[in-house]
Coordinates of C-alpha atoms (C1' of nucleotides) in Angstrom, one line a residue:
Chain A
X1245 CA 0.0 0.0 0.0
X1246 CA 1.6 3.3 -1.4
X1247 CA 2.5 5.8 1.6
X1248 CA 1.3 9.2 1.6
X1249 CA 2.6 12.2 4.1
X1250 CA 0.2 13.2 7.1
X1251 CA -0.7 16.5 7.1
X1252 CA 0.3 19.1 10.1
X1253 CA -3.0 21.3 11.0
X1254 CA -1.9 24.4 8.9
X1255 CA -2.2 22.0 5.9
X1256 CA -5.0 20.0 6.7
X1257 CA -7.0 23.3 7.0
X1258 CA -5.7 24.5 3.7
X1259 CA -6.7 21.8 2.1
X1260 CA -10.1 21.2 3.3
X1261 CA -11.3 24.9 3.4
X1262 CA -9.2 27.2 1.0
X1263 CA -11.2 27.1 -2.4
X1264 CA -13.3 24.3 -1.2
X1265 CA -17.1 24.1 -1.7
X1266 CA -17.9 21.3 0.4
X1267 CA -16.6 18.0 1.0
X1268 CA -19.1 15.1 2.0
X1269 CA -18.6 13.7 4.6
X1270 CA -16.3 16.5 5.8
X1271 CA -14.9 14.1 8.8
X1272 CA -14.5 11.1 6.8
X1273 CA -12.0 13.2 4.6
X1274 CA -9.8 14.2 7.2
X1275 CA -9.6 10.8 8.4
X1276 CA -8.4 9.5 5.7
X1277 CA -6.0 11.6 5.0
X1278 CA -4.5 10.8 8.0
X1279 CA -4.2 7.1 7.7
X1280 CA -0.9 8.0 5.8
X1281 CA -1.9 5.7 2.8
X1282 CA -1.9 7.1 -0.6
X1283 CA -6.0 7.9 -1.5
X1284 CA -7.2 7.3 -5.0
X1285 CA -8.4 11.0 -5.9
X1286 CA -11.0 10.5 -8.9
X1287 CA -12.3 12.9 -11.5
X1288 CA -13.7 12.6 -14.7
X1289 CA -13.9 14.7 -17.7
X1290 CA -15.9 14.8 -21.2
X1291 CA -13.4 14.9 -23.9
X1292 CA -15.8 16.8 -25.5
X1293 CA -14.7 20.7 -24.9
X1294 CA -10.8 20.0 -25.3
X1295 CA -10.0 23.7 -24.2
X1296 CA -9.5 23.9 -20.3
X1297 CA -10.2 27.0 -18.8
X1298 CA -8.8 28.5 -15.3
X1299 CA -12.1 27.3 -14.0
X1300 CA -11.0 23.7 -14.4
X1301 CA -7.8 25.0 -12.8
X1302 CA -9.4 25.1 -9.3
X1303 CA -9.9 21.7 -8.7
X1304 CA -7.1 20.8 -10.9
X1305 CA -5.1 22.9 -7.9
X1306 CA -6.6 20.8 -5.5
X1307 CA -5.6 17.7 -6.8
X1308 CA -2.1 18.9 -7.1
X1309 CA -2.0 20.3 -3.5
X1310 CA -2.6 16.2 -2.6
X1311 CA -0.4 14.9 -5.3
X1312 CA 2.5 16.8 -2.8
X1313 CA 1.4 14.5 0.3
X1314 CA 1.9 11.7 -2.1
X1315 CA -1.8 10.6 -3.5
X1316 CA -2.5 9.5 -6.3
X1317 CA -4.8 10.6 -8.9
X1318 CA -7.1 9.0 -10.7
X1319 CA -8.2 10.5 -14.2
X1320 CA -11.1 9.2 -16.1
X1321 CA -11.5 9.4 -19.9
X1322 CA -15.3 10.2 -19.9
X1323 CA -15.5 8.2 -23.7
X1324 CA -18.7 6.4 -22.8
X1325 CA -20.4 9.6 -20.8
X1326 CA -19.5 12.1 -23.8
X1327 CA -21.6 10.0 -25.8
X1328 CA -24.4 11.3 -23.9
X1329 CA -23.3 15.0 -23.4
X1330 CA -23.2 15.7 -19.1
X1331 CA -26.2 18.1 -19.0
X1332 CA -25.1 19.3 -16.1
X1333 CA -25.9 23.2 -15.7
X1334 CA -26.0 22.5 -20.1
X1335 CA -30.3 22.8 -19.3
X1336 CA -29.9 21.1 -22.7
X1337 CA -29.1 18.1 -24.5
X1338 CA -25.7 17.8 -26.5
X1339 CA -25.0 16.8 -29.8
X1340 CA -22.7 13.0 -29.6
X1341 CA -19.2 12.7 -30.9
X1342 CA -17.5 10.3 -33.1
X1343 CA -15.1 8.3 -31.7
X1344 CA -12.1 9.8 -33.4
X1345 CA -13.3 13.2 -31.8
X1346 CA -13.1 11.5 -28.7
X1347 CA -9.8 10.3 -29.3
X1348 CA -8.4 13.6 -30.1
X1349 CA -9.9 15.7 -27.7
X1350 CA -9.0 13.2 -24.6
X1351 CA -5.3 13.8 -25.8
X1352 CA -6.2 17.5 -25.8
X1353 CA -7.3 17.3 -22.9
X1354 CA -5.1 15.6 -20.7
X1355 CA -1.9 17.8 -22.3
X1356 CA -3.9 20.7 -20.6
X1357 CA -4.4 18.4 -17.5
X1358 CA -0.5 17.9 -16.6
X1359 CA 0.1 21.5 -17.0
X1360 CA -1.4 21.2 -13.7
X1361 CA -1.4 17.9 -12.4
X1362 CA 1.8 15.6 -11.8
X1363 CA 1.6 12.9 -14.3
X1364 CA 4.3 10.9 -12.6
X1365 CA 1.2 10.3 -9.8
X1366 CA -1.8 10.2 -12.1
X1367 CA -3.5 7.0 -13.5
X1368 CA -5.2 7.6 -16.9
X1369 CA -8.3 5.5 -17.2
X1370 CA -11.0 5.7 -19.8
X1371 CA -14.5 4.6 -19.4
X1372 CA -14.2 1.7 -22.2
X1373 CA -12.3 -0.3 -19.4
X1374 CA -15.4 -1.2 -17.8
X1375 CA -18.2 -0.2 -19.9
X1376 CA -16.8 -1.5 -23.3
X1377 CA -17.5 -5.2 -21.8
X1378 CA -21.3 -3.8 -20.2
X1379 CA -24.6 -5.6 -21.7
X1380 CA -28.1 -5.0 -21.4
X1381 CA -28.4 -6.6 -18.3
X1382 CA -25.5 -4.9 -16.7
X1383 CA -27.4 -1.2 -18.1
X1384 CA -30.7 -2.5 -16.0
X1385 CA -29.1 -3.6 -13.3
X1386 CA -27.5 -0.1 -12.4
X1387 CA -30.6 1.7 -13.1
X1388 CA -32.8 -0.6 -11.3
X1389 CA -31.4 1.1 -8.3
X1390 CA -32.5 4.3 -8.9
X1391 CA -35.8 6.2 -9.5
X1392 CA -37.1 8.7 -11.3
X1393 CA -38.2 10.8 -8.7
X1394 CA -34.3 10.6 -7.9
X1395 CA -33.1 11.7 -10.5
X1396 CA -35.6 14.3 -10.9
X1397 CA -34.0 15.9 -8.0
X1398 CA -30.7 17.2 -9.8
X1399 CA -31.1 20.7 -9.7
X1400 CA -30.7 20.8 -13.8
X1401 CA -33.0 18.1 -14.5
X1402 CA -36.1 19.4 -12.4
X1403 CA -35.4 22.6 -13.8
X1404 CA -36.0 21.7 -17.3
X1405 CA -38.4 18.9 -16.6
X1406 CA -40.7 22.4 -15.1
X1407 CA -40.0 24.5 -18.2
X1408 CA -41.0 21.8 -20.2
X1409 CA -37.6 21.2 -21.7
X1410 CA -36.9 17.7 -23.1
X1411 CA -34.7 15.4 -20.9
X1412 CA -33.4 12.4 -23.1
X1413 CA -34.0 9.1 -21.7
X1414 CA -30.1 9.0 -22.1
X1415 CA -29.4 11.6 -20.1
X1416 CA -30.6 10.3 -17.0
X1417 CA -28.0 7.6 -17.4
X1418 CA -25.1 9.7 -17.5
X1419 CA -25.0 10.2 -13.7
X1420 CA -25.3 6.6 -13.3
X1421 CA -22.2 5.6 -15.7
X1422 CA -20.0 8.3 -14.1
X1423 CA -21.1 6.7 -10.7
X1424 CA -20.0 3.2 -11.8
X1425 CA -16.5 4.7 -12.8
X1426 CA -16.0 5.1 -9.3
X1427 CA -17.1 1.7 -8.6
X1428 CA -14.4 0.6 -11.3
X1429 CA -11.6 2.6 -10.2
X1430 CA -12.1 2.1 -6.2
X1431 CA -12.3 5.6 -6.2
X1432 CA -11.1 7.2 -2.2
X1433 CA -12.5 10.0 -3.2
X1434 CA -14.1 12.1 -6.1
X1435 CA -13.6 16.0 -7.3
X1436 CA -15.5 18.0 -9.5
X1437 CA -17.6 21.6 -9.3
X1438 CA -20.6 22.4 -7.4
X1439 CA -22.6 21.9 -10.5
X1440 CA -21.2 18.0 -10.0
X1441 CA -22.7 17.1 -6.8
X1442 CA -25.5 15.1 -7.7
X1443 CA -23.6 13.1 -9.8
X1444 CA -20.7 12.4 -7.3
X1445 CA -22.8 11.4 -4.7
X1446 CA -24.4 8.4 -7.1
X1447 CA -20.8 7.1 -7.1
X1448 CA -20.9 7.2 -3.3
X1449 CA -24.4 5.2 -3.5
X1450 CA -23.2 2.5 -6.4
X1451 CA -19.9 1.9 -4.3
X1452 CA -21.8 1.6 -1.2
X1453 CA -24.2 -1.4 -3.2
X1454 CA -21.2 -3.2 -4.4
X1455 CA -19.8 -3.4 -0.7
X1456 CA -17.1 -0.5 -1.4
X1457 CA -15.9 2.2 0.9
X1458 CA -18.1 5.4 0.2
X1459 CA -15.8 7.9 -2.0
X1460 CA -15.9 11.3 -0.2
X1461 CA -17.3 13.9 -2.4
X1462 CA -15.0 17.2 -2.6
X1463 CA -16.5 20.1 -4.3
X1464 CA -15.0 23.1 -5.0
X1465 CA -16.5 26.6 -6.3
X1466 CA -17.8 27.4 -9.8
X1467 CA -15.5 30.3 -10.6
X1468 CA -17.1 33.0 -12.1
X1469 CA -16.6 34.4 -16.1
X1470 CA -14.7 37.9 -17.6
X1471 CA -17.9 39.0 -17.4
X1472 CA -19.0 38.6 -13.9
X1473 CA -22.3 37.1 -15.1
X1474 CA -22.4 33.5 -15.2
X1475 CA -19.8 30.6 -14.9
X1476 CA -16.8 30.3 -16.6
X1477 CA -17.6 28.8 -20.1
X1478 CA -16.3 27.8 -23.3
X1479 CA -19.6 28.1 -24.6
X1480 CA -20.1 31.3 -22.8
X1481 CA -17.1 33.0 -24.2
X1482 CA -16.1 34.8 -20.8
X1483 CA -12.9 32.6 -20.2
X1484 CA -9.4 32.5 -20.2
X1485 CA -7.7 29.3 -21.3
X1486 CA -4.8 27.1 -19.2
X1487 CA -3.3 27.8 -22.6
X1488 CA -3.7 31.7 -23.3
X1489 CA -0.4 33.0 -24.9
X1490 CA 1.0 35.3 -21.7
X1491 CA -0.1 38.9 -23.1
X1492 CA -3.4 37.0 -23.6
X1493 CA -4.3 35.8 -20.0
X1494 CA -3.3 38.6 -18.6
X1495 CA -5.2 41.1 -20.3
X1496 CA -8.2 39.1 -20.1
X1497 CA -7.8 38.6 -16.2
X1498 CA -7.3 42.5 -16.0
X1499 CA -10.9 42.7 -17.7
X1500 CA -12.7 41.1 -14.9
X1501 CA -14.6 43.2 -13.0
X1502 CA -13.3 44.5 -9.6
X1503 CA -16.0 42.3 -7.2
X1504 CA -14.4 39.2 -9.0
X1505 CA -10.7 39.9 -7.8
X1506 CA -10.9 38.7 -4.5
X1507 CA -12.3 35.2 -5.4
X1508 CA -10.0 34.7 -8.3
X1509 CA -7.1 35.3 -5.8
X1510 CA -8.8 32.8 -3.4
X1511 CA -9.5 29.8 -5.8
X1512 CA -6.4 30.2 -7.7
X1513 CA -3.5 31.2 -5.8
X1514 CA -1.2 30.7 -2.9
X1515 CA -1.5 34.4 -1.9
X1516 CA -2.0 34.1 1.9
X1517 CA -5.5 34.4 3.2
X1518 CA -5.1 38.0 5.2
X1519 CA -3.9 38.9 2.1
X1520 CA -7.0 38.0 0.2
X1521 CA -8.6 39.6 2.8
X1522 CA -6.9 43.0 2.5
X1523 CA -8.0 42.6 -1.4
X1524 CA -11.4 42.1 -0.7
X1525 CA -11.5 45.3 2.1
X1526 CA -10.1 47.3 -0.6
X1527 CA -12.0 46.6 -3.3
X1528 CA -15.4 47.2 -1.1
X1529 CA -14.4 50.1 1.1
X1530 CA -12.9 52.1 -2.3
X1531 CA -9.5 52.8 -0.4
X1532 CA -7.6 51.7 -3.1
X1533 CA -6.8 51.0 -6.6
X1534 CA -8.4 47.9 -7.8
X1535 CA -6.4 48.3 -10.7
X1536 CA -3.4 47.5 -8.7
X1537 CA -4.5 44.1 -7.0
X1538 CA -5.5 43.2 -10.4
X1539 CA -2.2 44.0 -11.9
X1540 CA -1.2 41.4 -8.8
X1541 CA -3.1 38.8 -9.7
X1542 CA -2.8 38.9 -13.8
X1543 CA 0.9 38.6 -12.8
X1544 CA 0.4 35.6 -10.4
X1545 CA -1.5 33.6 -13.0
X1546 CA 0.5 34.4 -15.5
X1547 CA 3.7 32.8 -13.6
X1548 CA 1.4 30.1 -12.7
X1549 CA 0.6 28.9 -16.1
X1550 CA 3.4 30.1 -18.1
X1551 CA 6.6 31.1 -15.6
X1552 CA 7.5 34.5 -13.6
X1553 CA 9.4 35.9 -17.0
X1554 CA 6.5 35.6 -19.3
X1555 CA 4.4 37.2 -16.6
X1556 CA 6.6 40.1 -16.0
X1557 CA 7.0 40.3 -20.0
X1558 CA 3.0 40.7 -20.5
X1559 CA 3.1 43.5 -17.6
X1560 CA 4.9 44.6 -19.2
X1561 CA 3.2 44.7 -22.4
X1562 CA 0.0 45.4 -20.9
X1563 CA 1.3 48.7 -19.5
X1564 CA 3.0 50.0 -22.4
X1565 CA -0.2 49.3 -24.7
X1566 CA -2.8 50.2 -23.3
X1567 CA -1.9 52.1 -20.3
X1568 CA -0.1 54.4 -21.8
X1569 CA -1.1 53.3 -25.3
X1570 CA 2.6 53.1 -26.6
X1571 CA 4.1 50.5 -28.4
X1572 CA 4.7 47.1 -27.0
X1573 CA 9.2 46.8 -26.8
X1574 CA 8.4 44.6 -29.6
X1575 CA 6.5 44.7 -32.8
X1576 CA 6.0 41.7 -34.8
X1577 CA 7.6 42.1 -38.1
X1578 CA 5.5 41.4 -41.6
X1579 CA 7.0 41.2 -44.6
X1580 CA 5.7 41.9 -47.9
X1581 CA 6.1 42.5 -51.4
X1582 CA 6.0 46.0 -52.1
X1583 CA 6.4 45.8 -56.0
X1584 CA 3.1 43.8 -55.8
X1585 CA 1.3 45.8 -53.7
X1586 CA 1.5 49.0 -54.9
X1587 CA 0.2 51.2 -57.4
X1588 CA 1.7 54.6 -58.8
X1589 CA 3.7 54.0 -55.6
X1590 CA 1.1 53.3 -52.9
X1591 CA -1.7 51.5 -51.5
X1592 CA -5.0 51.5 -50.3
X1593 CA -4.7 51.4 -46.7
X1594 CA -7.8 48.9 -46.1
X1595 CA -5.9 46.7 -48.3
X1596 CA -2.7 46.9 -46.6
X1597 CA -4.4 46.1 -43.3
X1598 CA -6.3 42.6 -44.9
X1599 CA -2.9 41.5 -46.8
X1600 CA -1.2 42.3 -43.3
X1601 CA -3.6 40.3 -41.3
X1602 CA -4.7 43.0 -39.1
X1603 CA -8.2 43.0 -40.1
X1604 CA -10.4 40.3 -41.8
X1605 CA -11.6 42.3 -44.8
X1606 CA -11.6 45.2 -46.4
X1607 CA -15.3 46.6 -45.6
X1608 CA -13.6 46.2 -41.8
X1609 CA -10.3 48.0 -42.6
X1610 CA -12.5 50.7 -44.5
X1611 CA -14.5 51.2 -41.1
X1612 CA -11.1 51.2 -39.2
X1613 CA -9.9 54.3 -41.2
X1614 CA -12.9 56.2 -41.1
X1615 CA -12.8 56.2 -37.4
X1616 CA -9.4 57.3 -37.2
X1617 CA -8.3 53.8 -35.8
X1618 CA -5.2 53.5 -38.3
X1619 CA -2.3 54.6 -37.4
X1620 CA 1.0 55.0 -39.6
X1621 CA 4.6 55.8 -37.5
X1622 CA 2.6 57.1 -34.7
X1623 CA 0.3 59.0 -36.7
X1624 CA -3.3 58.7 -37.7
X1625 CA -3.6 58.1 -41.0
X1626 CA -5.7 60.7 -43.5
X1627 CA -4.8 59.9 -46.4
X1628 CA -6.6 56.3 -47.9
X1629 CA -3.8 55.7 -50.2
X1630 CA -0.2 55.9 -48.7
X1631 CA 3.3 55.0 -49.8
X1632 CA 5.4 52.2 -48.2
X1633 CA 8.6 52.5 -46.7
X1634 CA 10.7 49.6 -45.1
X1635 CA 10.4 49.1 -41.4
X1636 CA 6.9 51.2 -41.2
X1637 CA 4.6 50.9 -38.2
X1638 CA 1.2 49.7 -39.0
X1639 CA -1.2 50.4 -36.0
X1640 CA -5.5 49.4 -36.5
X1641 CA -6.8 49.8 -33.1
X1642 CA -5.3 49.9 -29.4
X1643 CA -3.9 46.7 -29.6
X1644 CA -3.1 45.6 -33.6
X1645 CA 0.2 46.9 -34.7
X1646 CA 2.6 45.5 -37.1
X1647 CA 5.9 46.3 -38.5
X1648 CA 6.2 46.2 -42.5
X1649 CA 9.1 45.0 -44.2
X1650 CA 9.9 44.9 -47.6
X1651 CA 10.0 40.8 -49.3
X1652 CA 11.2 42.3 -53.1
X1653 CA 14.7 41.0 -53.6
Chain B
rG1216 C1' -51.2 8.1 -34.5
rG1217 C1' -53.8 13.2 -34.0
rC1218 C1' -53.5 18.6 -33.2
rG1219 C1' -50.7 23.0 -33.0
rG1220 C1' -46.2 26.2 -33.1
rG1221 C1' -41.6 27.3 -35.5
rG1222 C1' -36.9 27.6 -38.7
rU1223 C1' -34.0 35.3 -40.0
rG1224 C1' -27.2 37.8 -39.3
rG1225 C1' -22.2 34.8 -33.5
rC1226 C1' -26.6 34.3 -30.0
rA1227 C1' -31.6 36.0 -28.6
rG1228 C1' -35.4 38.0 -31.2
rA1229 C1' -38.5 41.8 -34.7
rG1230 C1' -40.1 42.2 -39.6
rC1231 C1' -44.7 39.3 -42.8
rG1232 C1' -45.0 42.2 -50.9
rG1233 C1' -41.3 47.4 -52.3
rU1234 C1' -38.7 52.7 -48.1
rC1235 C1' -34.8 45.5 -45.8
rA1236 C1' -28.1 44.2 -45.8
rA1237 C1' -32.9 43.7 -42.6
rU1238 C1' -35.6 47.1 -35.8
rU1239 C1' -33.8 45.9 -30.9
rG1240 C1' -30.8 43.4 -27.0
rC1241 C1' -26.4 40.6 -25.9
rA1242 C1' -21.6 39.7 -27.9
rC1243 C1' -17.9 42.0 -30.9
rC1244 C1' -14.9 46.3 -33.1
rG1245 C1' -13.5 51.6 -33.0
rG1246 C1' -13.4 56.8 -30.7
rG1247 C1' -13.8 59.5 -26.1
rC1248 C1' -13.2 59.3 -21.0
rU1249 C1' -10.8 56.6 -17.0
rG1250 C1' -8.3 53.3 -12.1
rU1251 C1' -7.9 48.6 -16.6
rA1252 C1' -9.0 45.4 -22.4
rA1253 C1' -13.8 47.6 -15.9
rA1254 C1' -17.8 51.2 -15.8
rC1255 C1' -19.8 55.1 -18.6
rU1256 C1' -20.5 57.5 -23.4
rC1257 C1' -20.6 58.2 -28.7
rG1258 C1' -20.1 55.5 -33.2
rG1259 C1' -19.7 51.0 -36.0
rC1260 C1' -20.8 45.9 -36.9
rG1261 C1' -22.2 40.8 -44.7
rC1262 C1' -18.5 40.9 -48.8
rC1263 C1' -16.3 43.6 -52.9
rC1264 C1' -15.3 48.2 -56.1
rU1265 C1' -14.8 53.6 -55.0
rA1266 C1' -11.3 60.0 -53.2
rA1267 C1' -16.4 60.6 -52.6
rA1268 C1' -21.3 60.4 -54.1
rG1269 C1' -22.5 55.9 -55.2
rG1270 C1' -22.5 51.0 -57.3
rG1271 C1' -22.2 45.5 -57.5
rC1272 C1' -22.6 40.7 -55.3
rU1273 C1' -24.3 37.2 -51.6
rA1274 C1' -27.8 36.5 -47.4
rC1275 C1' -33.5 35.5 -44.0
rG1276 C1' -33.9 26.2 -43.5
rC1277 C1' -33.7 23.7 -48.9
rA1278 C1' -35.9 23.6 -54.0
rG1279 C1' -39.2 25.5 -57.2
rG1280 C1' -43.2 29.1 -58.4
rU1281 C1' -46.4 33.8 -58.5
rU1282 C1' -45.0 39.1 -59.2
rC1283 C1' -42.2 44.8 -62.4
rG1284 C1' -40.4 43.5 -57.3
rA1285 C1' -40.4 38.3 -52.0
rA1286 C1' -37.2 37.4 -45.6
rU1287 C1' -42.4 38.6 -46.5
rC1288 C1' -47.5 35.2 -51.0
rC1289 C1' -48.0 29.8 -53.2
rU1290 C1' -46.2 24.5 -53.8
rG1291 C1' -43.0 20.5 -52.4
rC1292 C1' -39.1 18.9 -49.3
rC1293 C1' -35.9 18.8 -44.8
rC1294 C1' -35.4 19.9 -39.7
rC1295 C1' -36.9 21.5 -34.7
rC1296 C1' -40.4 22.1 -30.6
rG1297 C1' -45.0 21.7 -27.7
rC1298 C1' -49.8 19.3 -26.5
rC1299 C1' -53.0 14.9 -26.7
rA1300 C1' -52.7 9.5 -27.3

RNA sequence: GGCGGGGUGGCAGAGCGGUCAAUUGCACCGGGCUGUAAACUCGGCGCCCUAAAGGGCUACGCAGGUUCGAAUCCUGCCCCCGCCA
């Protein structure tokens, strides 16, 4: 039985509280992670929506915080469930992917996974273990053990069941498959979001009917979008990737609005909890610059998923651009053929911008100029037609700019 | 099986013979302002030609038809949704 380090108080209490939801049962938990033996920490994931965003990264965190005390994680290629679409907090059925898709977005997936997660103490499992060798009878047999009136109680489900939205037959089996995983894997204990608890708590039941050890359920907080609407989504568009370039993530995490800061910092960093809490008395009490703590917390994040250079390199950036709207210490370099281009010596500037990439057609370079958005060496262009000159400074916008170079010869 | 509703731009959702490249909201882009790519505010938001005025092309599920003219009317087809069984 693999060993796995006891943790002091201080650490117990960081991992059972600090961006936790809720874990069930709380008591249980601690117990067993002070057995000293290395728990099997399950969670599953559709390989459906292969981009992770930072709102994966909180539990992903979680898992890594444990991975240090020397447990072991147990990752579940959802291959069967994606086949149904989780309608978790969806309130609406997906569309099913080919297996191929699968296949590629799993692998996707899991290289977004380890950015986070130590793959030296993960176990990569995929559904088709177990359920590629299920029949009929095995299907009936796990539903048998569950009503509808049970199922009905998932938040999403009697949500749309009341607004008359269709539920697929299939649907109601997802919870029941991801429940069995942790039947199959022996699961200690199971992650996932708020939005997951229904379904984690199945896997407690099924275990429980096949004479397992309960898995604890450990939930942690849905973070909340760019826009400080609704949850974090692909779908959604309000989120910032595991794998947004540097100047990327840290301009979208300076977006966020200020009321958002203070959670971000909580679910997602190390920063010290009176620290957090200074943040959060700031931000309410207007006594200081929320621009600041955000600055702070761009720059953590940054480091976190790139490294402390990158993140001092898109500060960096981010001042220069758009706080004082300069140039960034480096503009990319285009090169083009200035015979081909040009006409009695110039060129149409709406052209220019579609050939250099900075806009997606004409029509939208065309609106660019007539709002004064195009600048050339600094200066905003008032002329349509301009000449070229090597090494120019093409600017559409705050943040577009380009340096042209000649290609002839 | 029966009855009914509906398919419009990234999404939501108007329009229901010409004034519709199509109201409005969200999203997005640009200007201003600022503590930020926040908020606010003003403007823009199919593609192409054009200095401009303007012009051309494609688009309202698909295919036909009526008409000088169709997102709007007719026919067929495809798809979605609800109710009853």
């Amino acid at each position: 039985m693999p060993e796995a380090r006891v943790p002091n108080d201080a650490e117990l209490d960081w991992l059972t509280r600090r961006a936790v939801a809720e874990i069930i049962p709380h008591d249980d938990f601690v117990k067993a992670l002070k057995l000293g033996r290395a728990l099997r920490l399950k969670m599953g994931f559709d390989p459906s929506a292969p981009d992770l965003t930072i709102g994966h990264a909180v539990g992903l965190r979680k898992l890594r915080q444990l991975q240090e005390f020397g447990h072991t994680v147990v990752i579940i290629v959802g291959d069967w469930t994606a086949q149904i679409g989780d309608p978790s907090g969806q309130s609406k059925t997906r569309p099913m992917l080919t297996a191929d898709q699968v296949n590629a977005n799993a692998e996707t997936y899991l290289r977004q996974f380890f950015k986070i997660v130590d793959r030296e103490q993960t176990e990569v499992r995929r559904q088709s273990e177990w359920f590629g060798a299920f029949g009929l009878a095995d299907v009936v047999r796990l539903a048998a053990g569950f009503t509808v009136a049970q199922m009905l109680e998932r938040a999403d489900f009697a949500e749309r069941y009341q607004r008359q939205q269709p539920i697929g037959v299939h649907e109601l089996l997802y919870p029941l498959l991801q429940g069995y995983d942790s039947v199959a894997v022996e699961a200690d204990a199971e992650f996932g979001g708020t939005d997951q608890k229904f379904n984690l708590l199945v896997g407690r039941e099924l275990q429980e009917r096949e004479g397992q050890e309960p898995q604890c359920v450990y939930t942690v907080p849905l973070l909340v979008g760019t826009d400080g609407e609704v949850k974090m989504g692909k779908s959604v568009g309000n989120y910032v990737a595991v794998d947004d370039p540097p100047n990327a993530m840290y301009g979208k995490l300076m977006s966020i609005p200020d009321h958002l800061i203070g959670d971000y910092f909580e679910y997602l960093t190390d920063v010290p909890d009176s620290d957090i809490a200074d943040v959060r008395g700031m931000v309410e009490e207007r006594t200081g610059n929320p621009m600041e703590a955000k600055k702070r917390l761009a720059h953590e994040l940054v480091a976190q998923f790139h490294d402390a250079t990158a993140a001092g390199e898109a500060q960096e950036f981010f001042e220069r651009t758009f706080s004082k709207r300069e140039l960034p210490a480096e503009v990319p370099e285009r090169g083009l053929s200035f015979s081909a281009l040009t006409a009695g010596g110039t060129v149409r500037i709406p052209t220019l911008l579609v050939e250099l990439g900075l806009t997606e057609s004409v029509s939208d370079g065309n609106r660019l100029f007539k709002q004064r958005a195009v600048e050339v060496d600094g200066e905003v262009a008032e002329e349509l037609r301009i000449p070229l000159r090597d090494g120019m400074i093409i600017r559409a916008g705050k943040h577009r700019f380009v340096r042209l170079l000649n290609s002839d010869g």
